[in-house]
């Protein structure tokens, strides 16, 4: 699809997606930026806004065992293309970081719903839970659980800056660590994953390009160093 196609696709409205992003920023941000730390009231408010929009479309909305939110639009086959990103943020985060991918994916679902015939493949929008890991210093919580790479024994001991244990906090949002394996079934029919994201760099701007395709990226690793003596 080209930029011109996007403006003529049934139901697709890029300006509406921007309005959604601005409303999200006004409801869950402040002068210093976004404040949607995962598992907080501000993050829950962002999720509520997303659910409000999804309720107007013919999609099946489900929260998995890791707290990820999924919205499924059925196509003519069970092969599924997943689009999405994350609504949680770091403290004073950028208004487009993560949220752009979720609201862009929401607009894709609107376009599919407005089309006269269903797509060949099914589509799913996902909002990954605790992608940033800003509260418990463990990023990619929800996506790692789905991929089967989350070490439950490690995250079970994590505390936030206020001394709250991760298992207690996530339980308030319907997440039970001992049941996380159940979310791995979400990948059974997935044939592709696409994520729209801000560049977080200067290259596209310098080149005068509106969008680019990522061919590689860096992994995420956290280390804790203790100096004594």
mmCIF file of C-alpha atoms in Angstrom:
data_model
loop_
_atom_site.group_PDB
_atom_site.id
_atom_site.type_symbol
_atom_site.label_atom_id
_atom_site.label_comp_id
_atom_site.label_asym_id
_atom_site.label_seq_id
_atom_site.Cartn_x
_atom_site.Cartn_y
_atom_site.Cartn_z
ATOM 1 C CA UNK A 1 0.000 0.000 0.000
ATOM 2 C CA UNK A 2 1.336 3.450 -0.911
ATOM 3 C CA UNK A 3 0.685 6.727 0.890
ATOM 4 C CA UNK A 4 -1.916 7.545 -1.757
ATOM 5 C CA UNK A 5 -3.635 4.201 -1.233
ATOM 6 C CA UNK A 6 -3.890 4.891 2.499
ATOM 7 C CA UNK A 7 -6.040 7.949 1.861
ATOM 8 C CA UNK A 8 -8.449 6.038 -0.407
ATOM 9 C CA UNK A 9 -8.679 2.737 1.490
ATOM 10 C CA UNK A 10 -12.224 2.302 2.857
ATOM 11 C CA UNK A 11 -12.526 3.592 6.384
ATOM 12 C CA UNK A 12 -8.857 4.573 6.707
ATOM 13 C CA UNK A 13 -8.352 8.044 8.179
ATOM 14 C CA UNK A 14 -4.816 8.998 9.185
ATOM 15 C CA UNK A 15 -6.089 12.235 10.705
ATOM 16 C CA UNK A 16 -8.378 10.261 13.011
ATOM 17 C CA UNK A 17 -5.415 8.202 14.206
ATOM 18 C CA UNK A 18 -3.579 11.427 15.068
ATOM 19 C CA UNK A 19 -6.645 12.677 16.927
ATOM 20 C CA UNK A 20 -6.702 9.425 18.903
ATOM 21 C CA UNK A 21 -3.039 9.890 19.786
ATOM 22 C CA UNK A 22 -3.629 13.456 20.940
ATOM 23 C CA UNK A 23 -6.596 12.401 23.055
ATOM 24 C CA UNK A 24 -4.512 9.627 24.601
ATOM 25 C CA UNK A 25 -1.785 12.139 25.430
ATOM 26 C CA UNK A 26 -4.285 14.530 27.007
ATOM 27 C CA UNK A 27 -5.889 11.781 29.118
ATOM 28 C CA UNK A 28 -2.700 10.075 30.288
ATOM 29 C CA UNK A 29 0.049 12.682 30.041
ATOM 30 C CA UNK A 30 1.211 15.965 31.472
ATOM 31 C CA UNK A 31 3.589 18.864 30.762
ATOM 32 C CA UNK A 32 6.600 16.537 31.105
ATOM 33 C CA UNK A 33 5.214 13.884 28.740
ATOM 34 C CA UNK A 34 3.398 10.548 28.949
ATOM 35 C CA UNK A 35 3.068 8.923 32.356
ATOM 36 C CA UNK A 36 1.645 5.514 31.511
ATOM 37 C CA UNK A 37 3.831 3.245 33.633
ATOM 38 C CA UNK A 38 2.421 -0.232 33.242
ATOM 39 C CA UNK A 39 0.052 -1.544 35.923
ATOM 40 C CA UNK A 40 -0.843 2.009 37.059
ATOM 41 C CA UNK A 41 -4.156 3.909 36.871
ATOM 42 C CA UNK A 42 -2.836 6.005 33.959
ATOM 43 C CA UNK A 43 -1.979 2.876 31.980
ATOM 44 C CA UNK A 44 -5.390 1.398 32.827
ATOM 45 C CA UNK A 45 -6.987 4.607 31.535
ATOM 46 C CA UNK A 46 -5.141 4.185 28.227
ATOM 47 C CA UNK A 47 -6.383 0.612 27.986
ATOM 48 C CA UNK A 48 -9.920 1.778 28.734
ATOM 49 C CA UNK A 49 -9.726 4.284 25.880
ATOM 50 C CA UNK A 50 -8.551 1.559 23.509
ATOM 51 C CA UNK A 51 -11.359 -0.741 24.611
ATOM 52 C CA UNK A 52 -13.886 2.049 24.021
ATOM 53 C CA UNK A 53 -12.792 2.327 20.403
ATOM 54 C CA UNK A 54 -12.650 -1.433 19.861
ATOM 55 C CA UNK A 55 -16.204 -1.771 21.180
ATOM 56 C CA UNK A 56 -17.441 0.065 18.067
ATOM 57 C CA UNK A 57 -16.005 -2.554 15.685
ATOM 58 C CA UNK A 58 -16.763 -6.197 14.813
ATOM 59 C CA UNK A 59 -13.740 -7.599 16.631
ATOM 60 C CA UNK A 60 -13.219 -10.085 19.441
ATOM 61 C CA UNK A 61 -11.334 -8.469 22.328
ATOM 62 C CA UNK A 62 -9.421 -10.633 24.786
ATOM 63 C CA UNK A 63 -6.794 -10.160 27.473
ATOM 64 C CA UNK A 64 -4.338 -13.041 27.649
ATOM 65 C CA UNK A 65 -2.656 -14.561 30.708
ATOM 66 C CA UNK A 66 0.209 -12.037 30.575
ATOM 67 C CA UNK A 67 -2.031 -8.990 30.406
ATOM 68 C CA UNK A 68 -1.626 -8.367 26.668
ATOM 69 C CA UNK A 69 -4.770 -7.024 25.004
ATOM 70 C CA UNK A 70 -5.785 -8.617 21.688
ATOM 71 C CA UNK A 71 -8.458 -7.605 19.170
ATOM 72 C CA UNK A 72 -9.212 -10.158 16.430
ATOM 73 C CA UNK A 73 -10.791 -9.395 13.058
ATOM 74 C CA UNK A 74 -11.729 -12.584 11.227
ATOM 75 C CA UNK A 75 -10.660 -13.063 7.628
ATOM 76 C CA UNK A 76 -11.317 -15.901 5.205
ATOM 77 C CA UNK A 77 -8.588 -18.058 6.770
ATOM 78 C CA UNK A 78 -7.162 -18.588 10.244
ATOM 79 C CA UNK A 79 -3.720 -17.390 9.109
ATOM 80 C CA UNK A 80 -3.258 -14.235 11.149
ATOM 81 C CA UNK A 81 -1.295 -11.039 10.618
ATOM 82 C CA UNK A 82 -0.592 -9.269 13.916
ATOM 83 C CA UNK A 83 -0.105 -5.506 14.150
ATOM 84 C CA UNK A 84 0.506 -3.518 17.295
ATOM 85 C CA UNK A 85 2.892 -2.125 19.859
ATOM 86 C CA UNK A 86 2.478 -0.923 23.453
ATOM 87 C CA UNK A 87 0.568 1.766 25.340
ATOM 88 C CA UNK A 88 2.746 1.747 28.460
ATOM 89 C CA UNK A 89 5.488 4.363 28.672
ATOM 90 C CA UNK A 90 8.538 5.384 30.619
ATOM 91 C CA UNK A 91 8.089 8.296 33.048
ATOM 92 C CA UNK A 92 7.810 11.493 31.005
ATOM 93 C CA UNK A 93 7.772 9.459 27.796
ATOM 94 C CA UNK A 94 7.202 10.621 24.243
ATOM 95 C CA UNK A 95 3.585 10.845 23.118
ATOM 96 C CA UNK A 96 4.196 8.667 20.033
ATOM 97 C CA UNK A 97 6.498 6.002 21.494
ATOM 98 C CA UNK A 98 4.573 2.743 21.316
ATOM 99 C CA UNK A 99 1.216 4.484 21.122
ATOM 100 C CA UNK A 100 1.706 5.193 17.412
ATOM 101 C CA UNK A 101 1.833 1.475 16.652
ATOM 102 C CA UNK A 102 -1.290 0.727 18.670
ATOM 103 C CA UNK A 103 -3.395 3.568 17.286
ATOM 104 C CA UNK A 104 -2.101 2.919 13.787
ATOM 105 C CA UNK A 105 -3.148 -0.701 14.173
ATOM 106 C CA UNK A 106 -6.536 0.444 15.417
ATOM 107 C CA UNK A 107 -6.982 2.424 12.204
ATOM 108 C CA UNK A 108 -6.094 -0.687 10.183
ATOM 109 C CA UNK A 109 -8.923 -2.563 11.917
ATOM 110 C CA UNK A 110 -11.321 0.278 11.115
ATOM 111 C CA UNK A 111 -10.340 0.072 7.473
ATOM 112 C CA UNK A 112 -10.833 -3.699 7.396
ATOM 113 C CA UNK A 113 -14.239 -3.348 9.040
ATOM 114 C CA UNK A 114 -15.301 -0.816 6.397
ATOM 115 C CA UNK A 115 -14.235 -2.986 3.460
ATOM 116 C CA UNK A 116 -17.024 -4.706 1.483
ATOM 117 C CA UNK A 117 -15.445 -8.160 1.834
ATOM 118 C CA UNK A 118 -13.309 -9.747 4.566
ATOM 119 C CA UNK A 119 -9.546 -10.029 3.955
ATOM 120 C CA UNK A 120 -7.906 -13.283 2.917
ATOM 121 C CA UNK A 121 -6.119 -13.523 6.258
ATOM 122 C CA UNK A 122 -7.322 -12.693 9.737
ATOM 123 C CA UNK A 123 -5.850 -9.703 11.539
ATOM 124 C CA UNK A 124 -5.098 -9.067 15.189
ATOM 125 C CA UNK A 125 -4.185 -5.885 17.031
ATOM 126 C CA UNK A 126 -2.083 -6.386 20.158
ATOM 127 C CA UNK A 127 -1.157 -3.981 22.939
ATOM 128 C CA UNK A 128 1.801 -5.631 24.670
ATOM 129 C CA UNK A 129 1.802 -5.359 28.459
ATOM 130 C CA UNK A 130 4.788 -3.692 30.130
ATOM 131 C CA UNK A 131 6.991 -3.398 27.076
ATOM 132 C CA UNK A 132 9.054 -0.623 28.639
ATOM 133 C CA UNK A 133 9.654 -2.346 31.972
ATOM 134 C CA UNK A 134 10.112 1.052 33.611
ATOM 135 C CA UNK A 135 8.439 0.085 36.879
ATOM 136 C CA UNK A 136 10.080 -3.270 37.645
ATOM 137 C CA UNK A 137 13.218 -2.980 35.473
ATOM 138 C CA UNK A 138 12.176 -5.945 33.337
ATOM 139 C CA UNK A 139 11.166 -4.922 29.840
ATOM 140 C CA UNK A 140 9.139 -6.911 27.279
ATOM 141 C CA UNK A 141 7.077 -8.662 29.965
ATOM 142 C CA UNK A 142 4.027 -9.460 27.855
ATOM 143 C CA UNK A 143 5.742 -10.264 24.579
ATOM 144 C CA UNK A 144 8.387 -12.392 26.315
ATOM 145 C CA UNK A 145 5.627 -14.399 27.989
ATOM 146 C CA UNK A 146 3.990 -15.070 24.620
ATOM 147 C CA UNK A 147 7.348 -16.032 23.110
ATOM 148 C CA UNK A 148 8.115 -18.322 26.062
ATOM 149 C CA UNK A 149 11.299 -16.501 27.089
ATOM 150 C CA UNK A 150 10.111 -14.913 30.341
ATOM 151 C CA UNK A 151 11.860 -16.333 33.423
ATOM 152 C CA UNK A 152 9.027 -16.457 35.939
ATOM 153 C CA UNK A 153 11.326 -17.285 38.852
ATOM 154 C CA UNK A 154 13.225 -14.049 38.294
ATOM 155 C CA UNK A 155 10.254 -11.727 37.807
ATOM 156 C CA UNK A 156 8.530 -13.248 40.820
ATOM 157 C CA UNK A 157 11.077 -11.510 43.068
ATOM 158 C CA UNK A 158 11.013 -8.081 41.419
ATOM 159 C CA UNK A 159 9.926 -5.001 43.387
ATOM 160 C CA UNK A 160 9.184 -1.469 42.273
ATOM 161 C CA UNK A 161 10.617 1.653 43.909
ATOM 162 C CA UNK A 162 7.810 1.622 46.473
ATOM 163 C CA UNK A 163 8.510 -1.956 47.566
ATOM 164 C CA UNK A 164 5.553 -3.562 45.795
ATOM 165 C CA UNK A 165 6.155 -7.098 44.526
ATOM 166 C CA UNK A 166 5.452 -7.683 40.838
ATOM 167 C CA UNK A 167 3.184 -10.724 41.422
ATOM 168 C CA UNK A 168 0.954 -8.675 43.731
ATOM 169 C CA UNK A 169 0.738 -5.732 41.333
ATOM 170 C CA UNK A 170 -0.017 -7.731 38.177
ATOM 171 C CA UNK A 171 -2.607 -9.806 40.049
ATOM 172 C CA UNK A 172 -4.663 -6.621 40.409
ATOM 173 C CA UNK A 173 -4.925 -6.660 36.609
ATOM 174 C CA UNK A 174 -5.867 -10.318 36.250
ATOM 175 C CA UNK A 175 -2.359 -11.704 35.679
ATOM 176 C CA UNK A 176 -1.252 -14.829 37.573
ATOM 177 C CA UNK A 177 2.389 -15.751 37.042
ATOM 178 C CA UNK A 178 1.809 -19.491 37.346
ATOM 179 C CA UNK A 179 -0.663 -19.333 34.446
ATOM 180 C CA UNK A 180 1.542 -17.436 31.978
ATOM 181 C CA UNK A 181 2.230 -20.435 29.739
ATOM 182 C CA UNK A 182 -1.342 -20.242 28.492
ATOM 183 C CA UNK A 183 -0.621 -17.116 26.469
ATOM 184 C CA UNK A 184 1.852 -18.944 24.204
ATOM 185 C CA UNK A 185 -1.057 -20.296 22.143
ATOM 186 C CA UNK A 186 -1.500 -16.783 20.723
ATOM 187 C CA UNK A 187 1.205 -17.506 18.155
ATOM 188 C CA UNK A 188 -0.382 -20.666 16.726
ATOM 189 C CA UNK A 189 -1.805 -19.119 13.548
ATOM 190 C CA UNK A 190 0.427 -16.049 13.252
ATOM 191 C CA UNK A 191 2.145 -15.712 9.868
ATOM 192 C CA UNK A 192 3.499 -12.165 10.226
ATOM 193 C CA UNK A 193 3.983 -9.386 12.763
ATOM 194 C CA UNK A 194 4.129 -5.708 11.803
ATOM 195 C CA UNK A 195 4.839 -2.788 14.129
ATOM 196 C CA UNK A 196 4.665 0.882 13.202
ATOM 197 C CA UNK A 197 7.127 2.826 15.354
ATOM 198 C CA UNK A 198 8.757 6.211 15.482
ATOM 199 C CA UNK A 199 12.338 6.127 14.265
ATOM 200 C CA UNK A 200 14.004 7.514 17.424
ATOM 201 C CA UNK A 201 16.818 8.780 15.222
ATOM 202 C CA UNK A 202 17.561 11.437 12.558
ATOM 203 C CA UNK A 203 18.032 9.426 9.352
ATOM 204 C CA UNK A 204 14.523 9.559 7.860
ATOM 205 C CA UNK A 205 14.244 13.266 8.614
ATOM 206 C CA UNK A 206 17.635 14.000 7.061
ATOM 207 C CA UNK A 207 16.750 11.955 3.974
ATOM 208 C CA UNK A 208 13.313 13.535 3.626
ATOM 209 C CA UNK A 209 11.576 10.167 3.926
ATOM 210 C CA UNK A 210 8.222 9.592 5.577
ATOM 211 C CA UNK A 211 8.765 5.952 6.443
ATOM 212 C CA UNK A 212 11.409 3.229 6.339
ATOM 213 C CA UNK A 213 11.556 -0.541 6.723
ATOM 214 C CA UNK A 214 13.710 -1.885 9.542
ATOM 215 C CA UNK A 215 16.067 -4.669 8.488
ATOM 216 C CA UNK A 216 17.776 -5.152 11.848
ATOM 217 C CA UNK A 217 17.718 -3.938 15.424
ATOM 218 C CA UNK A 218 19.419 -4.301 18.788
ATOM 219 C CA UNK A 219 18.462 -6.704 21.542
ATOM 220 C CA UNK A 220 17.643 -5.450 25.026
ATOM 221 C CA UNK A 221 19.822 -6.328 27.984
ATOM 222 C CA UNK A 222 19.902 -4.946 31.520
ATOM 223 C CA UNK A 223 22.836 -5.295 33.870
ATOM 224 C CA UNK A 224 23.171 -4.431 37.546
ATOM 225 C CA UNK A 225 26.649 -3.427 38.704
ATOM 226 C CA UNK A 226 27.569 -3.229 42.379
ATOM 227 C CA UNK A 227 30.805 -1.477 43.360
ATOM 228 C CA UNK A 228 32.231 -1.962 46.831
ATOM 229 C CA UNK A 229 35.458 -1.070 48.592
#
